[in-house]
């Protein structure tokens, strides 16, 4: 009866509607014995884990993407269908399916359960969120339900890990039945509208028999929505939440960022103490530690941003934000859901691009990823701050606006405006297609689960560190090499970087950048700036040979040197360059991962580069003409 | 008191009724149906015979709308909702 230990653990797939607590149940069943990867060739998350049954047997659990039906409408849903139909070479056929349903809204979930059941594989129904159903006075007759559905029904409360043992027992019983019987041929066809209607009739029949008490409707959801979706207050609340989120991203992250910076620095000092002075020490300290540190420092901001996104998603508010913003986003052909990823990109494009996964339509998602780098991320701020301090007079205009602040705002607005224009053009040209449907469920409000958010944050942190880290490690080594070799001659009069490859490249590309008003120093500084935008500040300091222990002192003297070195149009052109330039290789590493296309990533990079060049040139040329007039 | 059939996309907040047809019904002959829209509407629970009520509208433009149907709140654009005909409850 028992399986020998040598038999590989059977695969059990979790399926269900979105918002039925499927992932929470998966977390409850597997705990930390789970891993998240991608299905090869697509950017759909593959969440797999190990569960141990009360009898001590091991099961492999696969969390399939949530879907309303097997008829696929997004890459996520296609994966779900392919796995269920054994059509994927990289996933073995699941032996048993667990259909997860929301007990507070069984009527809604039952349709999909019937479709799953019709596949012919053994199905166990997990009736989740039983506690919430009870609170609302909903009573279901599980015996009748089992009799009508002809599958085992197990009540569960995923957030409290209740019912998981029984569920695993039932799964094991189903497995035993599978082993005893002949394998079934899995067939599925896209249901016609009339077949869908017939299934709803069947759902109504079963619900009528199995419902003992309908309970109360989720009145509070409606009451919250009356405020949150209010014709006037709706946007005010959205704006307030977003403002708070941004405030938090910058204010809360600061102490942690300082800590990481200090940590990286003392690690560098430690490393230079251990290693003998020479190229190896320099590679490690100035190259790797400084390079990786310059990206690592954004981790606190990214995590705080994701903390908010996950809370908003888990509570149900995110769907409302998409609902409120759909009309505005729709004007440039984007889905309401594009709003949050784009907003996140103001902190950093990397979490923004990662957050586009909630957009199911591929064309919409690509357009959103494409324009995310145009949102002014926080890494641009040090560069903006330096140039504005050096070149924009601290004057007051129109009575109370500071000119410096207005210029900063203008840079943000240019980015947003061109992002919208690019999206509109994309949706009219290479991403043209039928307007996607907005249709989405606005889930009942729930208290976010600490465990789910913890898992979510941990996952994001891992993705960021692994992906960004890998590329940054390599690029920072290359960029260090470019800036360090060949060495300056003994009797060098110029800063060492000018003798290096980076300096040579800077000199070589200077003629190309001359129409932008960029001299060789900017050209040289731009090269290490590809690792991370804010590195430009320190590389300018290197080029201008500004040396001081005190950071504030460096910046003050750099401001002075810049003022004498560059005319105003050059500075303005450099600011405009930074609005567009694709100077963050980590972003494009993530773009490659999420789009799974080198072509698309390359096109994105080139478009931004061309835009940076053209608009910086226009700024310089027009600025020069205006100033000489 | 006569009952009237209306398109869901033309209904206002607070109006409710029973769904009588989903997809290109007689009132929608002027507009070709988007591929797969009927199936999508049905999947979201907008099925003939179900009760539906418009609960919320997006600010300013009033589009999209949020309707309560089969125990769930579904957000959809008005032009999508126009493929659902509703026999409106009379006051």
JSON list of C-alpha atoms in Angstrom, two decimals, chain A residues 13-101:
[
{"chain": "A", "resi": 13, "resn": "UNK", "atom": "CA", "xyz": [-1.09, 20.78, -9.04]},
{"chain": "A", "resi": 14, "resn": "UNK", "atom": "CA", "xyz": [-3.01, 23.57, -7.32]},
{"chain": "A", "resi": 15, "resn": "UNK", "atom": "CA", "xyz": [-5.51, 25.33, -9.55]},
{"chain": "A", "resi": 16, "resn": "UNK", "atom": "CA", "xyz": [-8.23, 27.88, -8.99]},
{"chain": "A", "resi": 17, "resn": "UNK", "atom": "CA", "xyz": [-9.64, 31.31, -9.68]},
{"chain": "A", "resi": 18, "resn": "UNK", "atom": "CA", "xyz": [-7.57, 34.39, -8.88]},
{"chain": "A", "resi": 19, "resn": "UNK", "atom": "CA", "xyz": [-8.20, 35.77, -5.37]},
{"chain": "A", "resi": 20, "resn": "UNK", "atom": "CA", "xyz": [-9.31, 32.44, -3.88]},
{"chain": "A", "resi": 21, "resn": "UNK", "atom": "CA", "xyz": [-6.28, 32.21, -1.59]},
{"chain": "A", "resi": 22, "resn": "UNK", "atom": "CA", "xyz": [-4.53, 29.59, -3.71]},
{"chain": "A", "resi": 23, "resn": "UNK", "atom": "CA", "xyz": [-1.04, 30.93, -3.10]},
{"chain": "A", "resi": 24, "resn": "UNK", "atom": "CA", "xyz": [-1.76, 31.31, 0.61]},
{"chain": "A", "resi": 25, "resn": "UNK", "atom": "CA", "xyz": [-2.80, 27.64, 0.68]},
{"chain": "A", "resi": 26, "resn": "UNK", "atom": "CA", "xyz": [0.34, 26.70, -1.24]},
{"chain": "A", "resi": 27, "resn": "UNK", "atom": "CA", "xyz": [2.43, 28.58, 1.33]},
{"chain": "A", "resi": 28, "resn": "UNK", "atom": "CA", "xyz": [0.58, 26.84, 4.17]},
{"chain": "A", "resi": 29, "resn": "UNK", "atom": "CA", "xyz": [1.15, 23.40, 2.62]},
{"chain": "A", "resi": 30, "resn": "UNK", "atom": "CA", "xyz": [4.81, 23.81, 1.73]},
{"chain": "A", "resi": 31, "resn": "UNK", "atom": "CA", "xyz": [6.13, 26.34, 4.24]},
{"chain": "A", "resi": 32, "resn": "UNK", "atom": "CA", "xyz": [9.62, 27.39, 3.26]},
{"chain": "A", "resi": 33, "resn": "UNK", "atom": "CA", "xyz": [10.21, 24.25, 1.21]},
{"chain": "A", "resi": 34, "resn": "UNK", "atom": "CA", "xyz": [9.39, 26.06, -2.00]},
{"chain": "A", "resi": 35, "resn": "UNK", "atom": "CA", "xyz": [11.24, 27.62, -4.85]},
{"chain": "A", "resi": 36, "resn": "UNK", "atom": "CA", "xyz": [10.23, 30.04, -7.55]},
{"chain": "A", "resi": 37, "resn": "UNK", "atom": "CA", "xyz": [11.68, 29.79, -11.02]},
{"chain": "A", "resi": 38, "resn": "UNK", "atom": "CA", "xyz": [10.47, 30.62, -14.50]},
{"chain": "A", "resi": 39, "resn": "UNK", "atom": "CA", "xyz": [8.98, 28.30, -17.06]},
{"chain": "A", "resi": 40, "resn": "UNK", "atom": "CA", "xyz": [11.61, 28.15, -19.79]},
{"chain": "A", "resi": 41, "resn": "UNK", "atom": "CA", "xyz": [10.90, 30.52, -22.66]},
{"chain": "A", "resi": 42, "resn": "UNK", "atom": "CA", "xyz": [8.23, 32.50, -20.87]},
{"chain": "A", "resi": 43, "resn": "UNK", "atom": "CA", "xyz": [8.23, 34.83, -17.90]},
{"chain": "A", "resi": 44, "resn": "UNK", "atom": "CA", "xyz": [5.56, 33.02, -15.99]},
{"chain": "A", "resi": 45, "resn": "UNK", "atom": "CA", "xyz": [6.58, 32.19, -12.46]},
{"chain": "A", "resi": 46, "resn": "UNK", "atom": "CA", "xyz": [6.84, 28.53, -11.69]},
{"chain": "A", "resi": 47, "resn": "UNK", "atom": "CA", "xyz": [6.19, 28.01, -8.01]},
{"chain": "A", "resi": 48, "resn": "UNK", "atom": "CA", "xyz": [7.03, 24.56, -6.79]},
{"chain": "A", "resi": 49, "resn": "UNK", "atom": "CA", "xyz": [7.34, 23.11, -3.33]},
{"chain": "A", "resi": 50, "resn": "UNK", "atom": "CA", "xyz": [7.40, 20.01, -1.18]},
{"chain": "A", "resi": 51, "resn": "UNK", "atom": "CA", "xyz": [4.63, 18.94, 1.17]},
{"chain": "A", "resi": 52, "resn": "UNK", "atom": "CA", "xyz": [4.74, 16.03, 3.60]},
{"chain": "A", "resi": 53, "resn": "UNK", "atom": "CA", "xyz": [1.49, 14.16, 4.19]},
{"chain": "A", "resi": 54, "resn": "UNK", "atom": "CA", "xyz": [0.40, 13.18, 7.71]},
{"chain": "A", "resi": 55, "resn": "UNK", "atom": "CA", "xyz": [1.45, 9.62, 6.77]},
{"chain": "A", "resi": 56, "resn": "UNK", "atom": "CA", "xyz": [4.95, 10.90, 6.12]},
{"chain": "A", "resi": 57, "resn": "UNK", "atom": "CA", "xyz": [5.00, 10.75, 2.35]},
{"chain": "A", "resi": 58, "resn": "UNK", "atom": "CA", "xyz": [6.46, 13.46, 0.21]},
{"chain": "A", "resi": 59, "resn": "UNK", "atom": "CA", "xyz": [4.46, 15.24, -2.47]},
{"chain": "A", "resi": 60, "resn": "UNK", "atom": "CA", "xyz": [5.63, 17.72, -5.06]},
{"chain": "A", "resi": 61, "resn": "UNK", "atom": "CA", "xyz": [3.30, 20.68, -5.23]},
{"chain": "A", "resi": 62, "resn": "UNK", "atom": "CA", "xyz": [2.93, 22.99, -8.20]},
{"chain": "A", "resi": 63, "resn": "UNK", "atom": "CA", "xyz": [1.07, 26.28, -7.84]},
{"chain": "A", "resi": 64, "resn": "UNK", "atom": "CA", "xyz": [-0.52, 26.98, -11.22]},
{"chain": "A", "resi": 65, "resn": "UNK", "atom": "CA", "xyz": [-1.40, 30.56, -12.24]},
{"chain": "A", "resi": 66, "resn": "UNK", "atom": "CA", "xyz": [-4.90, 31.60, -11.19]},
{"chain": "A", "resi": 67, "resn": "UNK", "atom": "CA", "xyz": [-7.47, 31.53, -13.96]},
{"chain": "A", "resi": 68, "resn": "UNK", "atom": "CA", "xyz": [-11.24, 31.75, -14.44]},
{"chain": "A", "resi": 69, "resn": "UNK", "atom": "CA", "xyz": [-11.30, 29.06, -17.10]},
{"chain": "A", "resi": 70, "resn": "UNK", "atom": "CA", "xyz": [-8.93, 26.83, -19.03]},
{"chain": "A", "resi": 71, "resn": "UNK", "atom": "CA", "xyz": [-9.47, 28.90, -22.16]},
{"chain": "A", "resi": 72, "resn": "UNK", "atom": "CA", "xyz": [-6.19, 30.83, -22.05]},
{"chain": "A", "resi": 73, "resn": "UNK", "atom": "CA", "xyz": [-6.13, 34.60, -22.43]},
{"chain": "A", "resi": 74, "resn": "UNK", "atom": "CA", "xyz": [-2.66, 35.34, -21.12]},
{"chain": "A", "resi": 75, "resn": "UNK", "atom": "CA", "xyz": [0.73, 33.60, -21.02]},
{"chain": "A", "resi": 76, "resn": "UNK", "atom": "CA", "xyz": [0.00, 32.64, -17.41]},
{"chain": "A", "resi": 77, "resn": "UNK", "atom": "CA", "xyz": [-3.23, 30.92, -18.31]},
{"chain": "A", "resi": 78, "resn": "UNK", "atom": "CA", "xyz": [-1.64, 29.20, -21.28]},
{"chain": "A", "resi": 79, "resn": "UNK", "atom": "CA", "xyz": [0.88, 27.61, -18.93]},
{"chain": "A", "resi": 80, "resn": "UNK", "atom": "CA", "xyz": [-1.89, 26.45, -16.62]},
{"chain": "A", "resi": 81, "resn": "UNK", "atom": "CA", "xyz": [-3.66, 24.78, -19.53]},
{"chain": "A", "resi": 82, "resn": "UNK", "atom": "CA", "xyz": [-0.50, 23.19, -20.94]},
{"chain": "A", "resi": 83, "resn": "UNK", "atom": "CA", "xyz": [0.46, 21.71, -17.59]},
{"chain": "A", "resi": 84, "resn": "UNK", "atom": "CA", "xyz": [-3.01, 20.31, -17.03]},
{"chain": "A", "resi": 85, "resn": "UNK", "atom": "CA", "xyz": [-3.08, 18.79, -20.52]},
{"chain": "A", "resi": 86, "resn": "UNK", "atom": "CA", "xyz": [0.44, 17.28, -20.11]},
{"chain": "A", "resi": 87, "resn": "UNK", "atom": "CA", "xyz": [1.66, 19.39, -23.01]},
{"chain": "A", "resi": 88, "resn": "UNK", "atom": "CA", "xyz": [4.80, 20.73, -21.41]},
{"chain": "A", "resi": 89, "resn": "UNK", "atom": "CA", "xyz": [8.01, 18.79, -21.75]},
{"chain": "A", "resi": 90, "resn": "UNK", "atom": "CA", "xyz": [9.50, 20.46, -18.67]},
{"chain": "A", "resi": 91, "resn": "UNK", "atom": "CA", "xyz": [6.67, 19.57, -16.31]},
{"chain": "A", "resi": 92, "resn": "UNK", "atom": "CA", "xyz": [5.62, 16.01, -15.64]},
{"chain": "A", "resi": 93, "resn": "UNK", "atom": "CA", "xyz": [1.92, 15.24, -15.72]},
{"chain": "A", "resi": 94, "resn": "UNK", "atom": "CA", "xyz": [0.30, 16.11, -12.39]},
{"chain": "A", "resi": 95, "resn": "UNK", "atom": "CA", "xyz": [-1.21, 12.99, -10.79]},
{"chain": "A", "resi": 96, "resn": "UNK", "atom": "CA", "xyz": [-3.86, 14.77, -8.73]},
{"chain": "A", "resi": 97, "resn": "UNK", "atom": "CA", "xyz": [-5.35, 18.24, -9.01]},
{"chain": "A", "resi": 98, "resn": "UNK", "atom": "CA", "xyz": [-6.34, 20.35, -6.04]},
{"chain": "A", "resi": 99, "resn": "UNK", "atom": "CA", "xyz": [-9.03, 22.83, -7.04]},
{"chain": "A", "resi": 100, "resn": "UNK", "atom": "CA", "xyz": [-9.01, 25.76, -4.63]},
{"chain": "A", "resi": 101, "resn": "UNK", "atom": "CA", "xyz": [-12.28, 27.61, -4.14]}
]
